[in-house]
PDB file of C-alpha atoms in Angstrom:
ATOM      1  CA  MET A   1      19.921  17.012  27.843  1.00  0.00           C
ATOM      2  CA  ASP A   2      22.509  16.376  25.154  1.00  0.00           C
ATOM      3  CA  LYS A   3      21.442  16.200  21.494  1.00  0.00           C
ATOM      4  CA  SER A   4      22.111  12.455  21.144  1.00  0.00           C
ATOM      5  CA  ALA A   5      19.809  11.592  24.039  1.00  0.00           C
ATOM      6  CA  LEU A   6      17.214  14.049  22.765  1.00  0.00           C
ATOM      7  CA  LYS A   7      17.292  12.420  19.319  1.00  0.00           C
ATOM      8  CA  LEU A   8      16.753   8.983  20.870  1.00  0.00           C
ATOM      9  CA  LYS A   9      13.785  10.306  22.846  1.00  0.00           C
ATOM     10  CA  TYR A  10      12.473  11.954  19.674  1.00  0.00           C
ATOM     11  CA  ASN A  11      12.689   8.620  17.836  1.00  0.00           C
ATOM     12  CA  ALA A  12      10.727   6.879  20.605  1.00  0.00           C
ATOM     13  CA  LEU A  13       8.042   9.565  20.608  1.00  0.00           C
ATOM     14  CA  LEU A  14       7.891   9.547  16.802  1.00  0.00           C
ATOM     15  CA  LEU A  15       7.213   5.807  16.917  1.00  0.00           C
ATOM     16  CA  ARG A  16       4.385   6.450  19.368  1.00  0.00           C
ATOM     17  CA  TYR A  17       3.043   9.161  17.040  1.00  0.00           C
ATOM     18  CA  LYS A  18       3.089   6.792  14.053  1.00  0.00           C
ATOM     19  CA  LYS A  19       1.166   4.174  16.031  1.00  0.00           C
ATOM     20  CA  ALA A  20      -1.376   6.806  17.064  1.00  0.00           C
ATOM     21  CA  GLU A  21      -1.651   8.000  13.471  1.00  0.00           C
ATOM     22  CA  ALA A  22      -2.327   4.421  12.314  1.00  0.00           C
ATOM     23  CA  PHE A  23      -4.972   4.089  15.027  1.00  0.00           C
ATOM     24  CA  MET A  24      -6.659   7.317  13.936  1.00  0.00           C
ATOM     25  CA  GLY A  25      -6.553   6.261  10.289  1.00  0.00           C
ATOM     26  CA  ASN A  26      -8.103   2.853  10.960  1.00  0.00           C
ATOM     27  CA  ASP A  27     -11.614   2.941   9.508  1.00  0.00           C
ATOM     28  CA  SER A  28     -12.699  -0.071  11.557  1.00  0.00           C
ATOM     29  CA  ILE A  29     -12.334   1.925  14.795  1.00  0.00           C
ATOM     30  CA  PRO A  30     -15.412   4.025  15.618  1.00  0.00           C
ATOM     31  CA  ALA A  31     -14.951   7.801  15.603  1.00  0.00           C
ATOM     32  CA  VAL A  32     -16.159   7.955  19.212  1.00  0.00           C
ATOM     33  CA  ASP A  33     -13.212   5.799  20.288  1.00  0.00           C
ATOM     34  CA  LYS A  34     -10.782   7.909  18.256  1.00  0.00           C
ATOM     35  CA  LEU A  35     -12.101  11.126  19.787  1.00  0.00           C
ATOM     36  CA  LYS A  36     -10.871   9.996  23.213  1.00  0.00           C
ATOM     37  CA  TYR A  37      -7.272  10.215  21.981  1.00  0.00           C
ATOM     38  CA  VAL A  38      -7.281  13.460  19.982  1.00  0.00           C
ATOM     39  CA  ASP A  39      -5.796  15.466  22.864  1.00  0.00           C
ATOM     40  CA  THR A  40      -3.101  12.828  23.381  1.00  0.00           C
ATOM     41  CA  LEU A  41      -2.180  12.925  19.690  1.00  0.00           C
ATOM     42  CA  ASN A  42      -2.076  16.725  19.747  1.00  0.00           C
ATOM     43  CA  GLY A  43       0.182  16.594  22.811  1.00  0.00           C
ATOM     44  CA  ILE A  44       2.544  14.181  21.078  1.00  0.00           C
ATOM     45  CA  THR A  45       2.636  16.414  18.000  1.00  0.00           C
ATOM     46  CA  HIS A  46       3.390  19.478  20.130  1.00  0.00           C
ATOM     47  CA  LYS A  47       6.162  17.661  22.030  1.00  0.00           C
ATOM     48  CA  LEU A  48       7.752  16.459  18.761  1.00  0.00           C
ATOM     49  CA  GLY A  49       7.815  20.057  17.517  1.00  0.00           C
ATOM     50  CA  SER A  50       9.369  21.271  20.765  1.00  0.00           C
ATOM     51  CA  MET A  51      12.022  18.581  20.576  1.00  0.00           C
ATOM     52  CA  LEU A  52      12.882  19.544  16.990  1.00  0.00           C
ATOM     53  CA  ASN A  53      13.271  23.162  18.118  1.00  0.00           C
ATOM     54  CA  GLU A  54      15.732  21.979  20.771  1.00  0.00           C
ATOM     55  CA  ILE A  55      17.625  19.804  18.295  1.00  0.00           C
ATOM     56  CA  GLU A  56      17.841  22.796  15.907  1.00  0.00           C
ATOM     57  CA  ASN A  57      19.678  21.166  12.976  1.00  0.00           C
ATOM     58  CA  TYR A  58      17.775  18.377  11.238  1.00  0.00           C
ATOM     59  CA  SER A  59      16.641  17.355   7.787  1.00  0.00           C
ATOM     60  CA  GLU A  60      13.069  16.833   6.660  1.00  0.00           C
ATOM     61  CA  GLY A  61      13.808  13.110   6.468  1.00  0.00           C
ATOM     62  CA  GLU A  62      15.019  13.059  10.069  1.00  0.00           C
ATOM     63  CA  ALA A  63      11.919  14.929  11.219  1.00  0.00           C
ATOM     64  CA  LEU A  64       9.619  12.503   9.401  1.00  0.00           C
ATOM     65  CA  CYS A  65      11.490   9.210   9.859  1.00  0.00           C
ATOM     66  CA  GLY A  66      13.673   9.749  12.916  1.00  0.00           C
ATOM     67  CA  PHE A  67      17.359  10.144  13.582  1.00  0.00           C
ATOM     68  CA  LYS A  68      19.940   7.436  13.051  1.00  0.00           C
ATOM     69  CA  SER A  69      21.843   6.516  16.161  1.00  0.00           C
ATOM     70  CA  ILE A  70      25.607   6.304  16.010  1.00  0.00           C
ATOM     71  CA  GLN A  71      25.250   2.514  16.237  1.00  0.00           C
ATOM     72  CA  GLU A  72      23.055   2.444  13.110  1.00  0.00           C
ATOM     73  CA  VAL A  73      25.527   4.645  11.242  1.00  0.00           C
ATOM     74  CA  LEU A  74      28.454   2.415  12.217  1.00  0.00           C
ATOM     75  CA  ILE A  75      26.616  -0.766  11.227  1.00  0.00           C
ATOM     76  CA  THR A  76      25.608   0.710   7.860  1.00  0.00           C
ATOM     77  CA  ASN A  77      29.153   1.869   7.146  1.00  0.00           C
ATOM     78  CA  PHE A  78      30.564  -1.478   8.258  1.00  0.00           C
ATOM     79  CA  ASP A  79      28.194  -3.338   5.926  1.00  0.00           C
ATOM     80  CA  VAL A  80      29.257  -1.097   3.026  1.00  0.00           C
ATOM     81  CA  LEU A  81      32.935  -1.739   3.762  1.00  0.00           C
ATOM     82  CA  VAL A  82      32.408  -5.495   3.987  1.00  0.00           C
ATOM     83  CA  LYS A  83      30.537  -5.468   0.667  1.00  0.00           C
ATOM     84  CA  LYS A  84      33.347  -3.515  -1.016  1.00  0.00           C
ATOM     85  CA  TYR A  85      35.917  -5.932   0.401  1.00  0.00           C
ATOM     86  CA  GLU A  86      33.918  -8.952  -0.780  1.00  0.00           C
ATOM     87  CA  ASP A  87      33.521  -7.417  -4.249  1.00  0.00           C
ATOM     88  CA  LYS A  88      37.258  -6.740  -4.393  1.00  0.00           C
ATOM     89  CA  GLU A  89      38.125 -10.280  -3.284  1.00  0.00           C
ATOM     90  CA  GLY A  90      35.699 -11.789  -5.802  1.00  0.00           C
ATOM     91  CA  ALA A  91      37.121  -9.798  -8.734  1.00  0.00           C
TER      92      ALA A  91
END
């Protein structure tokens, strides 16, 4: 699998992990119900680690928050360019 596809899959799994983490941290959910999903959460954590090993080069921010897709990078850069152009035109 190429790195771009792997990063997209990582992002999807990271989102699932964050939802599971929120579930586990919810004090209104009984511990008995949480216990049912401990193995699932551990499996997700293990898979995320394996995926990072495959990706090899990543920052702490990418590991914790996910990878930007090329589309996100292009949109961000486009927005910056538009802002600079608007500032220049307004001056």
